[in-house]
């Protein structure tokens, strides 16, 4: 029973690390996407808003989206069991 509890705590820690890593990656991808959109708009000549204003607006949008914890938690994760199995093997040794 105690080992199962320890295993669940370890799994929880792993999932929290994965969640944090995915959250960081999502933030970077959103910033990159917004930067690319800005580049495309500027090349098309449709960029009527100043760069500083657009960057600030983009930052606010990104932060607002990242605060939606419910949406993040509803995201389905497909994780490999290989790492977990390797950890179990190491514990057995």
PDB file of N, CA, C and O in Angstrom, residues 25-83:
ATOM      1  N   UNK A  25       5.932  25.271 -23.595  1.00  0.00           N
ATOM      2  CA  UNK A  25       6.032  25.075 -25.036  1.00  0.00           C
ATOM      3  C   UNK A  25       4.867  25.755 -25.754  1.00  0.00           C
ATOM      4  O   UNK A  25       5.057  26.403 -26.786  1.00  0.00           O
ATOM      5  N   UNK A  26       3.676  25.629 -25.200  1.00  0.00           N
ATOM      6  CA  UNK A  26       2.508  26.270 -25.792  1.00  0.00           C
ATOM      7  C   UNK A  26       2.683  27.786 -25.834  1.00  0.00           C
ATOM      8  O   UNK A  26       2.389  28.434 -26.832  1.00  0.00           O
ATOM      9  N   UNK A  27       3.191  28.350 -24.751  1.00  0.00           N
ATOM     10  CA  UNK A  27       3.434  29.791 -24.693  1.00  0.00           C
ATOM     11  C   UNK A  27       4.432  30.207 -25.775  1.00  0.00           C
ATOM     12  O   UNK A  27       4.219  31.184 -26.496  1.00  0.00           O
ATOM     13  N   UNK A  28       5.521  29.462 -25.914  1.00  0.00           N
ATOM     14  CA  UNK A  28       6.515  29.793 -26.939  1.00  0.00           C
ATOM     15  C   UNK A  28       5.926  29.692 -28.346  1.00  0.00           C
ATOM     16  O   UNK A  28       6.187  30.537 -29.211  1.00  0.00           O
ATOM     17  N   UNK A  29       5.120  28.654 -28.577  1.00  0.00           N
ATOM     18  CA  UNK A  29       4.513  28.479 -29.898  1.00  0.00           C
ATOM     19  C   UNK A  29       3.530  29.598 -30.219  1.00  0.00           C
ATOM     20  O   UNK A  29       3.468  30.071 -31.356  1.00  0.00           O
ATOM     21  N   UNK A  30       2.780  30.034 -29.216  1.00  0.00           N
ATOM     22  CA  UNK A  30       1.837  31.133 -29.443  1.00  0.00           C
ATOM     23  C   UNK A  30       2.579  32.423 -29.775  1.00  0.00           C
ATOM     24  O   UNK A  30       2.169  33.168 -30.665  1.00  0.00           O
ATOM     25  N   UNK A  31       3.641  32.685 -29.057  1.00  0.00           N
ATOM     26  CA  UNK A  31       4.439  33.883 -29.332  1.00  0.00           C
ATOM     27  C   UNK A  31       5.025  33.801 -30.733  1.00  0.00           C
ATOM     28  O   UNK A  31       5.004  34.772 -31.490  1.00  0.00           O
ATOM     29  N   UNK A  32       5.531  32.633 -31.095  1.00  0.00           N
ATOM     30  CA  UNK A  32       6.102  32.451 -32.436  1.00  0.00           C
ATOM     31  C   UNK A  32       5.031  32.623 -33.509  1.00  0.00           C
ATOM     32  O   UNK A  32       5.264  33.270 -34.531  1.00  0.00           O
ATOM     33  N   UNK A  33       3.852  32.061 -33.256  1.00  0.00           N
ATOM     34  CA  UNK A  33       2.757  32.196 -34.214  1.00  0.00           C
ATOM     35  C   UNK A  33       2.382  33.668 -34.411  1.00  0.00           C
ATOM     36  O   UNK A  33       2.215  34.138 -35.537  1.00  0.00           O
ATOM     37  N   UNK A  34       2.281  34.388 -33.312  1.00  0.00           N
ATOM     38  CA  UNK A  34       1.920  35.801 -33.403  1.00  0.00           C
ATOM     39  C   UNK A  34       3.003  36.619 -34.117  1.00  0.00           C
ATOM     40  O   UNK A  34       2.696  37.530 -34.888  1.00  0.00           O
ATOM     41  N   UNK A  35       4.247  36.261 -33.872  1.00  0.00           N
ATOM     42  CA  UNK A  35       5.340  36.950 -34.564  1.00  0.00           C
ATOM     43  C   UNK A  35       5.276  36.682 -36.066  1.00  0.00           C
ATOM     44  O   UNK A  35       5.471  37.595 -36.885  1.00  0.00           O
ATOM     45  N   UNK A  36       5.000  35.446 -36.432  1.00  0.00           N
ATOM     46  CA  UNK A  36       4.888  35.108 -37.861  1.00  0.00           C
ATOM     47  C   UNK A  36       3.707  35.820 -38.499  1.00  0.00           C
ATOM     48  O   UNK A  36       3.808  36.304 -39.638  1.00  0.00           O
ATOM     49  N   UNK A  37       2.589  35.878 -37.786  1.00  0.00           N
ATOM     50  CA  UNK A  37       1.432  36.597 -38.314  1.00  0.00           C
ATOM     51  C   UNK A  37       1.767  38.070 -38.531  1.00  0.00           C
ATOM     52  O   UNK A  37       1.374  38.668 -39.539  1.00  0.00           O
ATOM     53  N   UNK A  38       2.492  38.641 -37.602  1.00  0.00           N
ATOM     54  CA  UNK A  38       2.894  40.045 -37.720  1.00  0.00           C
ATOM     55  C   UNK A  38       3.800  40.244 -38.933  1.00  0.00           C
ATOM     56  O   UNK A  38       3.656  41.220 -39.682  1.00  0.00           O
ATOM     57  N   UNK A  39       4.736  39.318 -39.136  1.00  0.00           N
ATOM     58  CA  UNK A  39       5.632  39.401 -40.297  1.00  0.00           C
ATOM     59  C   UNK A  39       4.838  39.321 -41.593  1.00  0.00           C
ATOM     60  O   UNK A  39       5.103  40.068 -42.543  1.00  0.00           O
ATOM     61  N   UNK A  40       3.867  38.432 -41.631  1.00  0.00           N
ATOM     62  CA  UNK A  40       3.055  38.262 -42.841  1.00  0.00           C
ATOM     63  C   UNK A  40       2.266  39.536 -43.118  1.00  0.00           C
ATOM     64  O   UNK A  40       2.221  40.019 -44.251  1.00  0.00           O
ATOM     65  N   UNK A  41       1.662  40.095 -42.066  1.00  0.00           N
ATOM     66  CA  UNK A  41       0.895  41.336 -42.232  1.00  0.00           C
ATOM     67  C   UNK A  41       1.778  42.487 -42.719  1.00  0.00           C
ATOM     68  O   UNK A  41       1.376  43.264 -43.576  1.00  0.00           O
ATOM     69  N   UNK A  42       2.976  42.573 -42.168  1.00  0.00           N
ATOM     70  CA  UNK A  42       3.855  43.669 -42.568  1.00  0.00           C
ATOM     71  C   UNK A  42       4.311  43.516 -44.012  1.00  0.00           C
ATOM     72  O   UNK A  42       4.484  44.501 -44.730  1.00  0.00           O
ATOM     73  N   UNK A  43       4.496  42.292 -44.461  1.00  0.00           N
ATOM     74  CA  UNK A  43       4.891  42.064 -45.857  1.00  0.00           C
ATOM     75  C   UNK A  43       3.751  42.376 -46.810  1.00  0.00           C
ATOM     76  O   UNK A  43       3.966  42.780 -47.946  1.00  0.00           O
ATOM     77  N   UNK A  44       2.521  42.149 -46.359  1.00  0.00           N
ATOM     78  CA  UNK A  44       1.361  42.418 -47.217  1.00  0.00           C
ATOM     79  C   UNK A  44       1.000  43.897 -47.221  1.00  0.00           C
ATOM     80  O   UNK A  44       0.142  44.319 -47.968  1.00  0.00           O
ATOM     81  N   UNK A  45       1.613  44.650 -46.337  1.00  0.00           N
ATOM     82  CA  UNK A  45       1.330  46.077 -46.292  1.00  0.00           C
ATOM     83  C   UNK A  45       0.053  46.411 -45.536  1.00  0.00           C
ATOM     84  O   UNK A  45      -0.423  47.536 -45.592  1.00  0.00           O
ATOM     85  N   UNK A  46      -0.500  45.433 -44.834  1.00  0.00           N
ATOM     86  CA  UNK A  46      -1.743  45.646 -44.104  1.00  0.00           C
ATOM     87  C   UNK A  46      -1.500  45.980 -42.645  1.00  0.00           C
ATOM     88  O   UNK A  46      -2.437  46.052 -41.865  1.00  0.00           O
ATOM     89  N   UNK A  47      -0.282  46.173 -42.267  1.00  0.00           N
ATOM     90  CA  UNK A  47       0.052  46.416 -40.860  1.00  0.00           C
ATOM     91  C   UNK A  47      -0.179  47.895 -40.565  1.00  0.00           C
ATOM     92  O   UNK A  47       0.717  48.723 -40.700  1.00  0.00           O
ATOM     93  N   UNK A  48      -1.403  48.242 -40.139  1.00  0.00           N
ATOM     94  CA  UNK A  48      -1.737  49.644 -39.890  1.00  0.00           C
ATOM     95  C   UNK A  48      -1.481  50.042 -38.443  1.00  0.00           C
ATOM     96  O   UNK A  48      -1.450  51.223 -38.127  1.00  0.00           O
ATOM     97  N   UNK A  49      -1.304  49.075 -37.586  1.00  0.00           N
ATOM     98  CA  UNK A  49      -1.055  49.355 -36.173  1.00  0.00           C
ATOM     99  C   UNK A  49       0.450  49.384 -35.955  1.00  0.00           C
ATOM    100  O   UNK A  49       1.194  48.606 -36.536  1.00  0.00           O
ATOM    101  N   UNK A  50       0.912  50.249 -35.112  1.00  0.00           N
ATOM    102  CA  UNK A  50       2.349  50.313 -34.864  1.00  0.00           C
ATOM    103  C   UNK A  50       2.846  49.010 -34.257  1.00  0.00           C
ATOM    104  O   UNK A  50       2.096  48.288 -33.600  1.00  0.00           O
ATOM    105  N   UNK A  51       4.099  48.705 -34.454  1.00  0.00           N
ATOM    106  CA  UNK A  51       4.679  47.454 -33.967  1.00  0.00           C
ATOM    107  C   UNK A  51       4.583  47.333 -32.457  1.00  0.00           C
ATOM    108  O   UNK A  51       4.285  46.273 -31.930  1.00  0.00           O
ATOM    109  N   UNK A  52       4.826  48.415 -31.751  1.00  0.00           N
ATOM    110  CA  UNK A  52       4.780  48.368 -30.286  1.00  0.00           C
ATOM    111  C   UNK A  52       3.377  48.074 -29.797  1.00  0.00           C
ATOM    112  O   UNK A  52       3.181  47.263 -28.886  1.00  0.00           O
ATOM    113  N   UNK A  53       2.383  48.702 -30.387  1.00  0.00           N
ATOM    114  CA  UNK A  53       0.991  48.480 -29.994  1.00  0.00           C
ATOM    115  C   UNK A  53       0.573  47.049 -30.317  1.00  0.00           C
ATOM    116  O   UNK A  53      -0.074  46.383 -29.510  1.00  0.00           O
ATOM    117  N   UNK A  54       0.951  46.572 -31.479  1.00  0.00           N
ATOM    118  CA  UNK A  54       0.607  45.209 -31.876  1.00  0.00           C
ATOM    119  C   UNK A  54       1.281  44.195 -30.962  1.00  0.00           C
ATOM    120  O   UNK A  54       0.666  43.205 -30.571  1.00  0.00           O
ATOM    121  N   UNK A  55       2.519  44.439 -30.610  1.00  0.00           N
ATOM    122  CA  UNK A  55       3.230  43.516 -29.733  1.00  0.00           C
ATOM    123  C   UNK A  55       2.585  43.463 -28.356  1.00  0.00           C
ATOM    124  O   UNK A  55       2.427  42.385 -27.768  1.00  0.00           O
ATOM    125  N   UNK A  56       2.179  44.617 -27.839  1.00  0.00           N
ATOM    126  CA  UNK A  56       1.534  44.658 -26.521  1.00  0.00           C
ATOM    127  C   UNK A  56       0.177  43.960 -26.565  1.00  0.00           C
ATOM    128  O   UNK A  56      -0.176  43.208 -25.670  1.00  0.00           O
ATOM    129  N   UNK A  57      -0.573  44.188 -27.612  1.00  0.00           N
ATOM    130  CA  UNK A  57      -1.876  43.541 -27.766  1.00  0.00           C
ATOM    131  C   UNK A  57      -1.716  42.022 -27.875  1.00  0.00           C
ATOM    132  O   UNK A  57      -2.449  41.257 -27.258  1.00  0.00           O
ATOM    133  N   UNK A  58      -0.720  41.597 -28.621  1.00  0.00           N
ATOM    134  CA  UNK A  58      -0.422  40.181 -28.781  1.00  0.00           C
ATOM    135  C   UNK A  58      -0.046  39.548 -27.449  1.00  0.00           C
ATOM    136  O   UNK A  58      -0.506  38.468 -27.102  1.00  0.00           O
ATOM    137  N   UNK A  59       0.770  40.250 -26.687  1.00  0.00           N
ATOM    138  CA  UNK A  59       1.193  39.740 -25.384  1.00  0.00           C
ATOM    139  C   UNK A  59       0.000  39.576 -24.459  1.00  0.00           C
ATOM    140  O   UNK A  59      -0.142  38.564 -23.768  1.00  0.00           O
ATOM    141  N   UNK A  60      -0.913  40.545 -24.473  1.00  0.00           N
ATOM    142  CA  UNK A  60      -2.103  40.466 -23.622  1.00  0.00           C
ATOM    143  C   UNK A  60      -2.993  39.300 -24.026  1.00  0.00           C
ATOM    144  O   UNK A  60      -3.534  38.593 -23.186  1.00  0.00           O
ATOM    145  N   UNK A  61      -3.144  39.093 -25.332  1.00  0.00           N
ATOM    146  CA  UNK A  61      -3.951  37.969 -25.820  1.00  0.00           C
ATOM    147  C   UNK A  61      -3.343  36.638 -25.381  1.00  0.00           C
ATOM    148  O   UNK A  61      -4.045  35.742 -24.937  1.00  0.00           O
ATOM    149  N   UNK A  62      -2.043  36.530 -25.524  1.00  0.00           N
ATOM    150  CA  UNK A  62      -1.351  35.294 -25.159  1.00  0.00           C
ATOM    151  C   UNK A  62      -1.506  35.011 -23.675  1.00  0.00           C
ATOM    152  O   UNK A  62      -1.814  33.889 -23.274  1.00  0.00           O
ATOM    153  N   UNK A  63      -1.311  36.033 -22.850  1.00  0.00           N
ATOM    154  CA  UNK A  63      -1.448  35.843 -21.409  1.00  0.00           C
ATOM    155  C   UNK A  63      -2.879  35.480 -21.038  1.00  0.00           C
ATOM    156  O   UNK A  63      -3.109  34.646 -20.171  1.00  0.00           O
ATOM    157  N   UNK A  64      -3.837  36.079 -21.700  1.00  0.00           N
ATOM    158  CA  UNK A  64      -5.239  35.756 -21.431  1.00  0.00           C
ATOM    159  C   UNK A  64      -5.555  34.314 -21.774  1.00  0.00           C
ATOM    160  O   UNK A  64      -6.274  33.624 -21.043  1.00  0.00           O
ATOM    161  N   UNK A  65      -5.012  33.833 -22.864  1.00  0.00           N
ATOM    162  CA  UNK A  65      -5.242  32.450 -23.273  1.00  0.00           C
ATOM    163  C   UNK A  65      -4.558  31.481 -22.330  1.00  0.00           C
ATOM    164  O   UNK A  65      -5.080  30.418 -22.033  1.00  0.00           O
ATOM    165  N   UNK A  66      -3.386  31.859 -21.837  1.00  0.00           N
ATOM    166  CA  UNK A  66      -2.651  30.964 -20.950  1.00  0.00           C
ATOM    167  C   UNK A  66      -3.332  30.846 -19.594  1.00  0.00           C
ATOM    168  O   UNK A  66      -3.174  29.857 -18.900  1.00  0.00           O
ATOM    169  N   UNK A  67      -4.100  31.850 -19.205  1.00  0.00           N
ATOM    170  CA  UNK A  67      -4.783  31.818 -17.926  1.00  0.00           C
ATOM    171  C   UNK A  67      -5.981  30.891 -17.921  1.00  0.00           C
ATOM    172  O   UNK A  67      -6.554  30.614 -16.884  1.00  0.00           O
ATOM    173  N   UNK A  68      -6.361  30.411 -19.066  1.00  0.00           N
ATOM    174  CA  UNK A  68      -7.517  29.535 -19.139  1.00  0.00           C
ATOM    175  C   UNK A  68      -7.113  28.131 -18.706  1.00  0.00           C
ATOM    176  O   UNK A  68      -6.922  27.231 -19.500  1.00  0.00           O
ATOM    177  N   UNK A  69      -6.978  27.944 -17.403  1.00  0.00           N
ATOM    178  CA  UNK A  69      -6.502  26.692 -16.821  1.00  0.00           C
ATOM    179  C   UNK A  69      -7.433  25.533 -17.152  1.00  0.00           C
ATOM    180  O   UNK A  69      -6.993  24.409 -17.364  1.00  0.00           O
ATOM    181  N   UNK A  70      -8.736  25.791 -17.215  1.00  0.00           N
ATOM    182  CA  UNK A  70      -9.697  24.728 -17.510  1.00  0.00           C
ATOM    183  C   UNK A  70      -9.435  24.139 -18.893  1.00  0.00           C
ATOM    184  O   UNK A  70      -9.449  22.920 -19.068  1.00  0.00           O
ATOM    185  N   UNK A  71      -9.159  24.985 -19.864  1.00  0.00           N
ATOM    186  CA  UNK A  71      -8.881  24.500 -21.217  1.00  0.00           C
ATOM    187  C   UNK A  71      -7.602  23.682 -21.245  1.00  0.00           C
ATOM    188  O   UNK A  71      -7.518  22.660 -21.914  1.00  0.00           O
ATOM    189  N   UNK A  72      -6.608  24.133 -20.498  1.00  0.00           N
ATOM    190  CA  UNK A  72      -5.346  23.398 -20.450  1.00  0.00           C
ATOM    191  C   UNK A  72      -5.549  22.031 -19.821  1.00  0.00           C
ATOM    192  O   UNK A  72      -5.048  21.015 -20.307  1.00  0.00           O
ATOM    193  N   UNK A  73      -6.317  21.979 -18.751  1.00  0.00           N
ATOM    194  CA  UNK A  73      -6.541  20.716 -18.051  1.00  0.00           C
ATOM    195  C   UNK A  73      -7.381  19.746 -18.859  1.00  0.00           C
ATOM    196  O   UNK A  73      -7.326  18.544 -18.634  1.00  0.00           O
ATOM    197  N   UNK A  74      -8.182  20.243 -19.785  1.00  0.00           N
ATOM    198  CA  UNK A  74      -9.017  19.367 -20.591  1.00  0.00           C
ATOM    199  C   UNK A  74      -8.264  18.787 -21.787  1.00  0.00           C
ATOM    200  O   UNK A  74      -8.763  17.906 -22.457  1.00  0.00           O
ATOM    201  N   UNK A  75      -7.073  19.261 -22.028  1.00  0.00           N
ATOM    202  CA  UNK A  75      -6.272  18.772 -23.136  1.00  0.00           C
ATOM    203  C   UNK A  75      -5.844  17.339 -22.864  1.00  0.00           C
ATOM    204  O   UNK A  75      -5.303  17.031 -21.812  1.00  0.00           O
ATOM    205  N   UNK A  76      -6.094  16.477 -23.808  1.00  0.00           N
ATOM    206  CA  UNK A  76      -5.743  15.066 -23.644  1.00  0.00           C
ATOM    207  C   UNK A  76      -4.268  14.876 -23.968  1.00  0.00           C
ATOM    208  O   UNK A  76      -3.772  15.371 -24.976  1.00  0.00           O
ATOM    209  N   UNK A  77      -3.579  14.166 -23.088  1.00  0.00           N
ATOM    210  CA  UNK A  77      -2.164  13.909 -23.290  1.00  0.00           C
ATOM    211  C   UNK A  77      -1.957  12.459 -23.695  1.00  0.00           C
ATOM    212  O   UNK A  77      -2.560  11.553 -23.125  1.00  0.00           O
ATOM    213  N   UNK A  78      -1.105  12.244 -24.653  1.00  0.00           N
ATOM    214  CA  UNK A  78      -0.730  10.892 -25.067  1.00  0.00           C
ATOM    215  C   UNK A  78       0.742  10.723 -24.735  1.00  0.00           C
ATOM    216  O   UNK A  78       1.608  11.234 -25.439  1.00  0.00           O
ATOM    217  N   UNK A  79       1.003  10.056 -23.634  1.00  0.00           N
ATOM    218  CA  UNK A  79       2.375   9.899 -23.180  1.00  0.00           C
ATOM    219  C   UNK A  79       2.852   8.476 -23.425  1.00  0.00           C
ATOM    220  O   UNK A  79       2.091   7.528 -23.343  1.00  0.00           O
ATOM    221  N   UNK A  80       4.104   8.361 -23.681  1.00  0.00           N
ATOM    222  CA  UNK A  80       4.695   7.053 -23.896  1.00  0.00           C
ATOM    223  C   UNK A  80       4.825   6.313 -22.575  1.00  0.00           C
ATOM    224  O   UNK A  80       5.216   6.876 -21.568  1.00  0.00           O
ATOM    225  N   UNK A  81       4.495   5.030 -22.576  1.00  0.00           N
ATOM    226  CA  UNK A  81       4.633   4.228 -21.373  1.00  0.00           C
ATOM    227  C   UNK A  81       6.048   3.693 -21.226  1.00  0.00           C
ATOM    228  O   UNK A  81       6.404   3.172 -20.182  1.00  0.00           O
ATOM    229  N   UNK A  82       6.845   3.849 -22.249  1.00  0.00           N
ATOM    230  CA  UNK A  82       8.200   3.313 -22.224  1.00  0.00           C
ATOM    231  C   UNK A  82       9.005   3.910 -21.075  1.00  0.00           C
ATOM    232  O   UNK A  82       9.670   3.190 -20.348  1.00  0.00           O
ATOM    233  N   UNK A  83       8.943   5.219 -20.893  1.00  0.00           N
ATOM    234  CA  UNK A  83       9.692   5.868 -19.814  1.00  0.00           C
ATOM    235  C   UNK A  83       9.234   5.343 -18.453  1.00  0.00           C
ATOM    236  O   UNK A  83      10.043   5.095 -17.571  1.00  0.00           O
TER     237      UNK A  83
END
